[in-house]
Coordinates of C-alpha atoms in Angstrom, one line a residue:
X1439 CA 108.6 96.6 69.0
X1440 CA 106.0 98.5 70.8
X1441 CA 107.0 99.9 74.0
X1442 CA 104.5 98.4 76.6
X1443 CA 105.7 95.1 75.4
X1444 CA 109.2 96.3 76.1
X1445 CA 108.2 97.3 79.5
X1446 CA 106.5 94.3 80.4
X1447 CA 109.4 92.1 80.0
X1448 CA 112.5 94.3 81.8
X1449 CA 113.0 92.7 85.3
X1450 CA 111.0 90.1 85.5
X1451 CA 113.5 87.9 84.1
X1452 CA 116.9 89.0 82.7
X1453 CA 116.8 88.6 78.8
X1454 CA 118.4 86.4 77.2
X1455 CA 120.6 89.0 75.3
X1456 CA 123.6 87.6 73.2
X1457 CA 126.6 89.8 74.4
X1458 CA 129.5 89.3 72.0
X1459 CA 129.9 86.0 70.8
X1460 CA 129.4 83.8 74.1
X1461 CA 126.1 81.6 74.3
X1462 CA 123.4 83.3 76.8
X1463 CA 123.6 79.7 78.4
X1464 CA 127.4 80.1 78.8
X1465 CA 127.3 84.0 80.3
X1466 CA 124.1 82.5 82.5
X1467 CA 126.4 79.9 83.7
X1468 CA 129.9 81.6 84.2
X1469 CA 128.9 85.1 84.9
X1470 CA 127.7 87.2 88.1
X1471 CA 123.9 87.2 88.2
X1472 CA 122.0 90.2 89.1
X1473 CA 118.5 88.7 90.7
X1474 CA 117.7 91.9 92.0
X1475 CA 117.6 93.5 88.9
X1476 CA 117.6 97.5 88.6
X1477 CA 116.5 100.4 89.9
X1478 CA 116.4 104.5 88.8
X1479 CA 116.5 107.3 91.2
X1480 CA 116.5 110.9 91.7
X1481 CA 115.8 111.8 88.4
X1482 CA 116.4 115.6 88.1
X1483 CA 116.5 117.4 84.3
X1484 CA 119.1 115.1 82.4
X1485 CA 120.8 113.2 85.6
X1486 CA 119.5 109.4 87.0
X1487 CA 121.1 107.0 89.6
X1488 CA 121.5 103.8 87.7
X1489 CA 121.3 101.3 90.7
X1490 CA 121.9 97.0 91.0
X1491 CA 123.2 94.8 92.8
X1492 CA 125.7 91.6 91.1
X1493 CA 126.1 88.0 93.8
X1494 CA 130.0 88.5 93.4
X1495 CA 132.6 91.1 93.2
X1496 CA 132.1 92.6 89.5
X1497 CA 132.0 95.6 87.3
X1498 CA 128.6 97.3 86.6
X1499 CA 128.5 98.1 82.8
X1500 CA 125.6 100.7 81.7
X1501 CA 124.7 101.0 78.4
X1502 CA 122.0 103.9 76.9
X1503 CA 120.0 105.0 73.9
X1504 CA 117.4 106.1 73.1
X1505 CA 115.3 104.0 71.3
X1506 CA 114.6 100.0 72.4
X1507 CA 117.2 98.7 69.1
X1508 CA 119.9 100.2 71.0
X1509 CA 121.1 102.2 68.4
X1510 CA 123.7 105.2 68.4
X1511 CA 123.9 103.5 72.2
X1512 CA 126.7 104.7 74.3
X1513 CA 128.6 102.3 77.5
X1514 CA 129.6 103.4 80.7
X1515 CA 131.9 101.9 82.4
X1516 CA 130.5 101.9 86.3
X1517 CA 131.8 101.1 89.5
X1518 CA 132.9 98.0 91.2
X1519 CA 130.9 95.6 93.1
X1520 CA 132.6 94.7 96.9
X1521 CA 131.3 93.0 99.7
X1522 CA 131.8 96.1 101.5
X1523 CA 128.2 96.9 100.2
X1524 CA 126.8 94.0 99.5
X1525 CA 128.3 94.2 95.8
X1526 CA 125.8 97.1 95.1
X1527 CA 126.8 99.9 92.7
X1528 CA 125.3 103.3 92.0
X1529 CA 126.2 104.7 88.5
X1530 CA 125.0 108.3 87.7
X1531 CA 124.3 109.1 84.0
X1532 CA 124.3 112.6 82.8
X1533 CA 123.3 114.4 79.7
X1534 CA 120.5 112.8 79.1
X1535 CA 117.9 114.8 76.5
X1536 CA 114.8 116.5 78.2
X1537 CA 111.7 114.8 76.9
X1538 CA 112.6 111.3 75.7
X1539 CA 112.3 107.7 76.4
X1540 CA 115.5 106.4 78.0
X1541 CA 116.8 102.2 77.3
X1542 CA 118.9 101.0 79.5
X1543 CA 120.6 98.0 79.4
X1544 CA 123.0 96.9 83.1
X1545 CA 125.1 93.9 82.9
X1546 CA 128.1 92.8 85.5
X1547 CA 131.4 91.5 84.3
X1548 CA 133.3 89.6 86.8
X1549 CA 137.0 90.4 88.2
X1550 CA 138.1 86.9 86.2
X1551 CA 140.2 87.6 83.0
X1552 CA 137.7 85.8 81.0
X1553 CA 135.3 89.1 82.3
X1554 CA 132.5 86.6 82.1
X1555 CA 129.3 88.7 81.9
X1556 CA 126.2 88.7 83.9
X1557 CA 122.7 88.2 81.5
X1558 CA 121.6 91.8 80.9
X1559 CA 118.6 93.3 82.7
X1560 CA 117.0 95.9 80.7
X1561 CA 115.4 99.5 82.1
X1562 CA 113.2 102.2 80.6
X1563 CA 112.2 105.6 81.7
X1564 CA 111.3 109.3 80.3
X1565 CA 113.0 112.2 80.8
X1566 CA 111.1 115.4 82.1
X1567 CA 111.1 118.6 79.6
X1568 CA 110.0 122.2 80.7
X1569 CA 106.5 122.2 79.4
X1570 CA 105.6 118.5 79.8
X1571 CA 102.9 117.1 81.4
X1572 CA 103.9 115.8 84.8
X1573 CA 102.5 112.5 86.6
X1574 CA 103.7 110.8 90.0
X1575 CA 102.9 108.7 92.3
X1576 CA 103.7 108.3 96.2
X1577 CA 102.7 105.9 99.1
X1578 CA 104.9 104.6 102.0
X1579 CA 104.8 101.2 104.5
X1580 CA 105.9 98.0 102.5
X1581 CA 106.1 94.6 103.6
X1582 CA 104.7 95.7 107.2
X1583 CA 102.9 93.9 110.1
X1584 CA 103.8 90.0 109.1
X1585 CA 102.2 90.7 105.4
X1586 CA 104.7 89.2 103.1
X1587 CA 105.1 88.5 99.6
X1588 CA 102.0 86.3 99.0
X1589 CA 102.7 84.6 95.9
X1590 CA 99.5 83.2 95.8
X1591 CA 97.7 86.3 96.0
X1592 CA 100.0 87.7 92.9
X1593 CA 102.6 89.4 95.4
X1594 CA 102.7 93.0 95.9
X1595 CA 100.7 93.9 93.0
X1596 CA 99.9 97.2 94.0
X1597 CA 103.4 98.1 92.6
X1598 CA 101.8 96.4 89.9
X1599 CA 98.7 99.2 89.7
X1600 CA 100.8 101.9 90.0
X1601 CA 103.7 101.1 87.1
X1602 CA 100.4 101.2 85.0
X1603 CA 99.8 104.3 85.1
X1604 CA 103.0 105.6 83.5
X1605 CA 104.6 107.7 86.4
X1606 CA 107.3 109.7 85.5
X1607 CA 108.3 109.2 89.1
X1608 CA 107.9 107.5 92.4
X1609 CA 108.1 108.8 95.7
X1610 CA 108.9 106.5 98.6
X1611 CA 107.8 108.5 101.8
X1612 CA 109.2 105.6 104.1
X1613 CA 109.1 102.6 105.9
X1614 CA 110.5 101.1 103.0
X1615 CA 111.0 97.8 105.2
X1616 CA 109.8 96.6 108.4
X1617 CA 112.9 96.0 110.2
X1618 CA 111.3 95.4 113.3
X1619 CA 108.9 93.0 112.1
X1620 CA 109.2 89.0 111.8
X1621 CA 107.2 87.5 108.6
X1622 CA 106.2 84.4 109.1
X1623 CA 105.6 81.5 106.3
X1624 CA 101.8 82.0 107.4
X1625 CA 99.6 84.6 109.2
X1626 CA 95.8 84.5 109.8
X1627 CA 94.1 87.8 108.6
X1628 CA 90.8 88.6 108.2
X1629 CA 87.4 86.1 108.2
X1630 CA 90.1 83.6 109.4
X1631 CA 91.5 83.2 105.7
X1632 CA 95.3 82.4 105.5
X1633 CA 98.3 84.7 104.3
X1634 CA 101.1 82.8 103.1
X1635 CA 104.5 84.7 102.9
X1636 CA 107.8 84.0 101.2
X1637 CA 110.1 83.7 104.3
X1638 CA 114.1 83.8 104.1
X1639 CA 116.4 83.9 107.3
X1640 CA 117.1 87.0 107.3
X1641 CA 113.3 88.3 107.5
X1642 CA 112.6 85.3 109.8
X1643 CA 113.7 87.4 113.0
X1644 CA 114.1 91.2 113.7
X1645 CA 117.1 92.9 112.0
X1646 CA 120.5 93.1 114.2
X1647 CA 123.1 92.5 111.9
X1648 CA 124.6 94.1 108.8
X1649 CA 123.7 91.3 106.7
X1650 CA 120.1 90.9 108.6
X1651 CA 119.2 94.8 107.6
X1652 CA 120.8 94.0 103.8
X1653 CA 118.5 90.9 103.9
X1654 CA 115.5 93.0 104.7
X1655 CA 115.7 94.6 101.6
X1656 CA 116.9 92.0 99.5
X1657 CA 113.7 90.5 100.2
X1658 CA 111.2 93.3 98.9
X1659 CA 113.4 92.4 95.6
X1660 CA 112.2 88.9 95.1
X1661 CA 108.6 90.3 94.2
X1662 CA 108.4 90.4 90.2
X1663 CA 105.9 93.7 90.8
X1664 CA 108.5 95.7 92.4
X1665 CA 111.6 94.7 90.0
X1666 CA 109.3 95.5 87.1
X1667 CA 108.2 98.5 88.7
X1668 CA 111.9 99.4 89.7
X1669 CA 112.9 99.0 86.1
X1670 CA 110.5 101.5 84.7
X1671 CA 109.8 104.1 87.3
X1672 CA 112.9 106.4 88.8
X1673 CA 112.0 106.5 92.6
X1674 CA 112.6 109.1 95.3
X1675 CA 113.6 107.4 98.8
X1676 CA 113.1 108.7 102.1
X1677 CA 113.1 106.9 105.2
X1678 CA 110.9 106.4 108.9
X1679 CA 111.3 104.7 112.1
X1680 CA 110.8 100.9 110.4
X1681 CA 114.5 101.1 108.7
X1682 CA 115.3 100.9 112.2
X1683 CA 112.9 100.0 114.8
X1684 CA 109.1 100.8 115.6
X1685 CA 109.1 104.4 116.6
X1686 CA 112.7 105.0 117.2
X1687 CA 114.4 108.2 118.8
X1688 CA 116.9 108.7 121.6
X1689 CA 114.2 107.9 123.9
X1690 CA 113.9 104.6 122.3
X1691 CA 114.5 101.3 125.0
X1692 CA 114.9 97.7 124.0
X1693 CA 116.5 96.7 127.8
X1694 CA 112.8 94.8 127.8
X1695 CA 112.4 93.8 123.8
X1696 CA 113.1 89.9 124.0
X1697 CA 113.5 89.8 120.2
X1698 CA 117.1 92.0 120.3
X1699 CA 120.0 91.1 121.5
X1700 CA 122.2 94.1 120.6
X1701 CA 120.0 96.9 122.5
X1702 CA 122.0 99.8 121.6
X1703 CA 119.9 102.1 119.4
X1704 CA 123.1 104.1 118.1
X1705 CA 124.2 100.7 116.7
X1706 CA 120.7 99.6 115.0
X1707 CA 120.8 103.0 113.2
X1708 CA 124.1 102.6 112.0
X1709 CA 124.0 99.3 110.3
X1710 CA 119.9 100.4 109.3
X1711 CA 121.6 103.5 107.9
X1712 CA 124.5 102.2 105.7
X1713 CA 121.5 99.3 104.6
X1714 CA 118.8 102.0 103.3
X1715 CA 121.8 104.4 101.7
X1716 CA 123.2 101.1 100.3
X1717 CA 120.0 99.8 98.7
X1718 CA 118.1 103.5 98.0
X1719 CA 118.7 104.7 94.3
X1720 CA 120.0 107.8 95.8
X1721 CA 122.0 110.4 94.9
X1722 CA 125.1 110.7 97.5
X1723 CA 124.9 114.1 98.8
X1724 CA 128.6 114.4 99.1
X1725 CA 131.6 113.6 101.5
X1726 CA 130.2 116.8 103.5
X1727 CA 127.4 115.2 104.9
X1728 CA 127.6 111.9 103.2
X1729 CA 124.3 110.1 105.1
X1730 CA 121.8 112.7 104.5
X1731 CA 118.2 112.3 103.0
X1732 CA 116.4 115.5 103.3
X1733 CA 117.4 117.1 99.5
X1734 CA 115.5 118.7 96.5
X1735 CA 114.8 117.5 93.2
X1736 CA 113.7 119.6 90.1
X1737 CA 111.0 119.2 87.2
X1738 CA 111.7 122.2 85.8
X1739 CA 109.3 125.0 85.8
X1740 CA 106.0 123.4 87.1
X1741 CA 107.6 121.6 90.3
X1742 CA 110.2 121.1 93.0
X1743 CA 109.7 117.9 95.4
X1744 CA 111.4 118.6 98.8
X1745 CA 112.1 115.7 100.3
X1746 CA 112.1 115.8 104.0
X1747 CA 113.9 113.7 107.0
X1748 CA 111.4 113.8 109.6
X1749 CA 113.9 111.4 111.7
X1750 CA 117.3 111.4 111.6
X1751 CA 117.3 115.1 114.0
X1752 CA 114.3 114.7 115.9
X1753 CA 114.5 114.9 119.7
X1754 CA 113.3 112.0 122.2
X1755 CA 109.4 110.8 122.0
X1756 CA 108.3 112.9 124.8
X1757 CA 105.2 113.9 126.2
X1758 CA 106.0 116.6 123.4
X1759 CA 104.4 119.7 125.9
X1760 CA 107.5 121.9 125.9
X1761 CA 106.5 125.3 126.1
X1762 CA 109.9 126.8 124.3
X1763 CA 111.8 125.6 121.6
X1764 CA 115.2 123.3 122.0
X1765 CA 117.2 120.4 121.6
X1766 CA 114.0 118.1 122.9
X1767 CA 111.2 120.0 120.4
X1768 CA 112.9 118.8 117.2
X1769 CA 111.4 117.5 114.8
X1770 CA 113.3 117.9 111.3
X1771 CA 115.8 120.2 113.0
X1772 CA 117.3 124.0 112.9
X1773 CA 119.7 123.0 109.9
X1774 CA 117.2 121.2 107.8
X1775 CA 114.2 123.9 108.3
X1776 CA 116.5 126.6 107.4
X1777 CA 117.3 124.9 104.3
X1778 CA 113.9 124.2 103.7
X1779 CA 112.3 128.0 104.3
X1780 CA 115.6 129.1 101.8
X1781 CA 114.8 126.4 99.2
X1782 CA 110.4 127.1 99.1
X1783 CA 111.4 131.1 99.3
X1784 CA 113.9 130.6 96.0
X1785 CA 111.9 128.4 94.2
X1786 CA 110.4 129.5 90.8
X1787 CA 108.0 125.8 90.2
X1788 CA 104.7 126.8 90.2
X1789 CA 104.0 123.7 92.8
X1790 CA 106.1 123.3 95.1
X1791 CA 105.9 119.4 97.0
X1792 CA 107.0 118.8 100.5
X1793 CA 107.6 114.8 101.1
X1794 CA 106.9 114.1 104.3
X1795 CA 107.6 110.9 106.2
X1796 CA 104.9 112.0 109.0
X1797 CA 101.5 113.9 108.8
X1798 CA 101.5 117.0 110.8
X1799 CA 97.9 116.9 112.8
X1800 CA 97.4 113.3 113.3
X1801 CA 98.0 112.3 116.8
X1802 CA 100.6 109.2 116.1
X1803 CA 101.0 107.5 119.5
X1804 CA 104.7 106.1 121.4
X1805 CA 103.1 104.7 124.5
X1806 CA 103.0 106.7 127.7
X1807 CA 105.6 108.0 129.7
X1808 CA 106.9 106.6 133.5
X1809 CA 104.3 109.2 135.1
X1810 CA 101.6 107.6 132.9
X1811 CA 101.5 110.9 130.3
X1812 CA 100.8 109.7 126.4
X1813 CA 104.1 110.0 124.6
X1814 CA 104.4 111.1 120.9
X1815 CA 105.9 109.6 118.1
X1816 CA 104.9 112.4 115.3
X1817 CA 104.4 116.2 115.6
X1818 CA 101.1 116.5 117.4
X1819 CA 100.2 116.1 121.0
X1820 CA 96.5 115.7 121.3
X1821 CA 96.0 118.7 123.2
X1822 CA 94.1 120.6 120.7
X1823 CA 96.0 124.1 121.9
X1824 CA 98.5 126.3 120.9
X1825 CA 101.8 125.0 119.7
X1826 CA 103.8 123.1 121.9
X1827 CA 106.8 120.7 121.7
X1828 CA 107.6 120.2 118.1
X1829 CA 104.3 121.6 116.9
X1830 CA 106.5 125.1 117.8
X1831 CA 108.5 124.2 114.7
X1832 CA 106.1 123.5 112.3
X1833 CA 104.2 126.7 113.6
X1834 CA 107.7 128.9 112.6
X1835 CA 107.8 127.2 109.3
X1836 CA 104.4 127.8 108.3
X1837 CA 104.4 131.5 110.1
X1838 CA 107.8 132.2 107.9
X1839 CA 105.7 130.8 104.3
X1840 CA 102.9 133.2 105.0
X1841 CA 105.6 136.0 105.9
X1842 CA 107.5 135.6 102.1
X1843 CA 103.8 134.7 101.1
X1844 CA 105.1 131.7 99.2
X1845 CA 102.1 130.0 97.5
X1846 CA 100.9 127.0 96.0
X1847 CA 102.5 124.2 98.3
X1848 CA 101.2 121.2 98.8
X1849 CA 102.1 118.3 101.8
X1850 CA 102.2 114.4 100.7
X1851 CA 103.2 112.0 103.2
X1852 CA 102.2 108.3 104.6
X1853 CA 102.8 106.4 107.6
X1854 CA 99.2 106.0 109.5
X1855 CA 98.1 103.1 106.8
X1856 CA 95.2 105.0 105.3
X1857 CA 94.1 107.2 102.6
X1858 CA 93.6 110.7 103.8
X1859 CA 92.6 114.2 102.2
X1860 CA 93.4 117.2 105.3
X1861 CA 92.5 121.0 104.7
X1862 CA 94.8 122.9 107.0
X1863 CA 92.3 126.2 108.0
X1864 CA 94.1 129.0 109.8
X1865 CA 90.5 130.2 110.8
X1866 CA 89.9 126.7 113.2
X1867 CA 93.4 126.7 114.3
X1868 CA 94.8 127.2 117.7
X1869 CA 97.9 128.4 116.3
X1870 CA 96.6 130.4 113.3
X1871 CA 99.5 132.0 112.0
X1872 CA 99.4 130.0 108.5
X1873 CA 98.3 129.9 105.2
X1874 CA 95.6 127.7 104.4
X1875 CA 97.1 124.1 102.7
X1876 CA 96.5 120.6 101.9
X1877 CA 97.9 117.6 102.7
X1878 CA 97.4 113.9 101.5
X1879 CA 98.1 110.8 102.8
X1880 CA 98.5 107.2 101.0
X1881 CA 99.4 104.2 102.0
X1882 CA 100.2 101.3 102.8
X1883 CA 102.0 99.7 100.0
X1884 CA 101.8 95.6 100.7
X1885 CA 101.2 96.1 105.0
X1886 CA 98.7 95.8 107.4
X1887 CA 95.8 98.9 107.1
X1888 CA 94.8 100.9 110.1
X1889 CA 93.1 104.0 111.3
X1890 CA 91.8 106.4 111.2
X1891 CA 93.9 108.4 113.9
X1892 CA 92.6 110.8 115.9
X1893 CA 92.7 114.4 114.9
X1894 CA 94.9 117.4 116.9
X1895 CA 93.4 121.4 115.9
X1896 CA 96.2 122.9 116.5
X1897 CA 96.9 123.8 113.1
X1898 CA 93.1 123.3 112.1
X1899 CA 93.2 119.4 110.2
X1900 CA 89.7 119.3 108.4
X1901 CA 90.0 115.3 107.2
X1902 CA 88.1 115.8 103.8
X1903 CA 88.5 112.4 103.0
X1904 CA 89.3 109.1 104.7
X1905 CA 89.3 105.6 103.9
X1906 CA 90.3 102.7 106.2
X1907 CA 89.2 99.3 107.0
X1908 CA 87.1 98.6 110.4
X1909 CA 89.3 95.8 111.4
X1910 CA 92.7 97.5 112.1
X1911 CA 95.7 95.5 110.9
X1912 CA 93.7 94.3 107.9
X1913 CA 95.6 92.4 105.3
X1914 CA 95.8 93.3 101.6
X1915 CA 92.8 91.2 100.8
X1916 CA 90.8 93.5 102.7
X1917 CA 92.0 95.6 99.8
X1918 CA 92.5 98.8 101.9
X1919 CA 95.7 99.1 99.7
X1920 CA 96.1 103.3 98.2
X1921 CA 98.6 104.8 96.7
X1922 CA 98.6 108.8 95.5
X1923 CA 98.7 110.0 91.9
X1924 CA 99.7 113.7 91.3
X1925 CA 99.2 115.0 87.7
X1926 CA 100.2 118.4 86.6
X1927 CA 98.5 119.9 84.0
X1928 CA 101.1 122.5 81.8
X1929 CA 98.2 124.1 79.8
X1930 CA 96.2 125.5 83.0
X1931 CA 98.5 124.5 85.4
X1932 CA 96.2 122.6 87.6
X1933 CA 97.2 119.6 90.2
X1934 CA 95.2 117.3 90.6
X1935 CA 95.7 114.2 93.5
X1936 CA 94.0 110.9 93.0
X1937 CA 94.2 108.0 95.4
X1938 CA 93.7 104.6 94.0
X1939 CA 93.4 101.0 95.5
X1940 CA 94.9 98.2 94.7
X1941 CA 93.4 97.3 91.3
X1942 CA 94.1 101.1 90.2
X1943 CA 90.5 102.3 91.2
X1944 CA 90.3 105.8 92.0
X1945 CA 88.4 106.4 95.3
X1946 CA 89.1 109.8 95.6
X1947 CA 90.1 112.8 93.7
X1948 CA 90.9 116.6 94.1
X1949 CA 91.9 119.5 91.5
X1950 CA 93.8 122.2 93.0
X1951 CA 94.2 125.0 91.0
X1952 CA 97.6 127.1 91.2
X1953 CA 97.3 130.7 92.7

């Protein structure tokens, strides 16, 4: 069997494998079902979540090997599925070899003593060896603005574009759902043309409720693009203000919102927090700190990804002018910048990623204040000066990597709904106490397009390259669409970042060559 052909049929259907001696139409019509099929995360050496989802309370049964005939296979025995967490299980296999084509094959038995079994739903992805060639790919913003899952338009087939390039990996830098968002069965975009969405209750009003923020991502699931992506590509997850609510922080008010009945914000990020951990293919950090994101993950000696949470500690939106650091200037936080600065100064990867789920000089906007002052939602102000407000942390992270002189780091992120290329230069900064360094931005992934933002020189942002439609909130046939590609070259060592659209067509592309 070749491969591809393998690939092409894992989650868009579940196979019609025979388990033992029932009839697939008997386990089809006595066991759980599993419509939203798999998902791999936080691969790291030989580790990988194994993640899905059964309609009743179950047992998740993994079985491995690798080669597609299953042979020499071996079964673990996984976890059980409760309506605690919306019968969702996370099953971590470990051991794997470095440098090999993993088959998967997930399957649910049910809590019956017949143990009638769900169909199978098969998975596939590759292991990373020291020495290997490495190749990801990153965006953010999914389902965003009213834009839905268009059948009609072939869904969110930029998921589609990016599975065929063969990523060893897939970084989700956030806004994974649009909690805040209603998606209606039809929206007029562009030229007056009609968008036509896949509505079910649950994305049919804002998200209050457990089940409501569940729902949200039980509907990204009904695309066959992201199941078959999900089945093929281990992802990385982190997570914005959309999990939530537009732009959230402790300054966030919804006394006025008419959509939202429950108007506490603790509460929304509570029942958006146990959602995005329940649905995420992510590693559980521990019972220490149970509901972190910000972590790092390993591919060997060409690269470390550190994967930020630019959310979860931040101060209030503010007019973001604070002169001195404190409780109202953060921005990731003492805890997690501290872990951050150990983690870059340690690491031995010759590139060395930072996932962010904000740009740092793009002036990101939250309103204006009472007095009439802009607030912020991101890390610049728009004042073009010296650090202030939460710039003063990013100015001590940068000012403590050009102190241990730790090179070769490079800043992906999303967000702002464009493509973007920014050269960080020291020499037209207002606070120029850096290393030169690049950042890209991709994005969206299935939402409405935007941009491109205004600029902030405190850190000296030269946008190198930018793409995004003239009419802002442009739907994907506008076909302003990008996600990033990062390749790694272990012969010279080079990375190279592409941005491609929505058919896989580079538009942009940029070697940078390890120091």
């Amino acid at each position: 069997m070749n491969p591809r052909n393998f690939r092409l049929g894992t989650a868009l259907i579940a196979l019609p494998l025979m388990m033992g001696c029932a009839s697939t139409q008997a386990v089809a019509a006595a066991g759980p079902a599993m419509d939203q099929g798999v998902q791999f995360g936080d691969l790291q050496g030989g580790n990988v979540i194994v993640w899905s989802r059964a309609d009743r309370e179950a047992r998740m049964m993994v079985e491995y090997a690798y080669n597609n005939k299953f042979k020499g296979s071996k079964v673990v025995r996984g976890s059980y599925a409760t309506a605690g967490e919306d019968f969702i299980v996370r099953q971590e296999l470990t051991g794997l070899k470095l440098g090999q084509d993993v088959y998967v094959k997930v399957w649910f038995e049910d809590l019956t003593n017949a143990r009638n079994k769900s169909v199978p739903v098969l998975g596939q992805f590759h292991t990373v060896a020291p020495g290997e060639a490495i190749r990801f790919v990153w965006g953010g913003d999914t389902n965003g603005q009213g834009w839905g899952i268009n059948l009609a338009f072939g869904g969110m087939k930029i998921y589609e574009a990016m599975r065929q390039v063969n990523p060893r990996f897939f970084i989700h830098s956030g806004d994974n759902i649009y909690a805040d968002g209603v998606i209606l069965p039809s929206a007029t975009a562009e030229n007056g043309k009609t968008w036509t969405n896949i509505v079910t209750p649950e994305v049919s009003k804002v998200a209050e409720t457990q089940a409501e923020f569940w729902g949200r991502y039980k509907y990204n699931l009904l695309d066959e693009n992201v199941r078959r992506f999900n089945a093929e590509v281990p992802q990385i997850w982190q997570w914005d203000d959309h999990e939530v609510v537009n732009n959230w922080s402790d300054a966030k008010d919804l006394s006025a919102d008419p959509r939202y009945t429950v108007k506490d914000i603790p509460t929304l990020v509570a029942r958006a927090d146990i959602a995005f951990h329940d649905y995420a293919p992510l590693r559980p950090e521990g019972a220490n700190e149970p509901e972190r994101v910000y972590r790092k993950i390993s591919y060997g000696p060409l690269l470390d990804v550190f994967v930020l949470d630019m959310r979860s500690y931040r101060g209030p939106n503010s007019a973001n002018l604070q002169a001195a650091p404190g409780p109202d200037t953060a921005f990731m936080g003492n805890k997690q910048v501290a872990w951050l600065e150990n983690g870059l100064k340690k690491s031995t990867a010759t590139w060395k990623v930072v996932a962010a789920d904000m740009p740092i000089g793009l002036n990101v906007g939250d309103g204006t204040n009472p007095d009439g002052t802009p607030r912020w939602e991101a890390i610049a102000n728009g004042n073009n000066g010296p650090a202030l407000g939460r710039e003063l942390e990013i100015a001590g992270l940068l000012s403590f990597i050009k102190a241990q002189g730790i090179k070769n780091i490079v800043w992906l992120t999303a967000d702002v709904h464009y493509a973007a290329a920014h050269y960080y230069d020291p020499t037209k900064a207002a606070s120029n106490d850096f290393l030169p360094f690049w950042e890209f931005v991709a994005g969206p992934l299935n939402a409405g397009s935007f941009g491109p933002n205004t600029k902030d020189q405190t850190f000296g942002i030269q946008p190198v390259f930018e793409i995004a439609p003239a009419v802002q909130n442009s739907s994907p046939y506008a076909g302003y669409q990008f996600f990033g590609q990062v390749d790694i070259d272990p012969a010279t060592q080079a990375l190279t970042v592409q941005f491609k659209d929505i058919d896989g067509q580079q538009v942009y592309s940029k070697l940078l060559n390890a120091e």
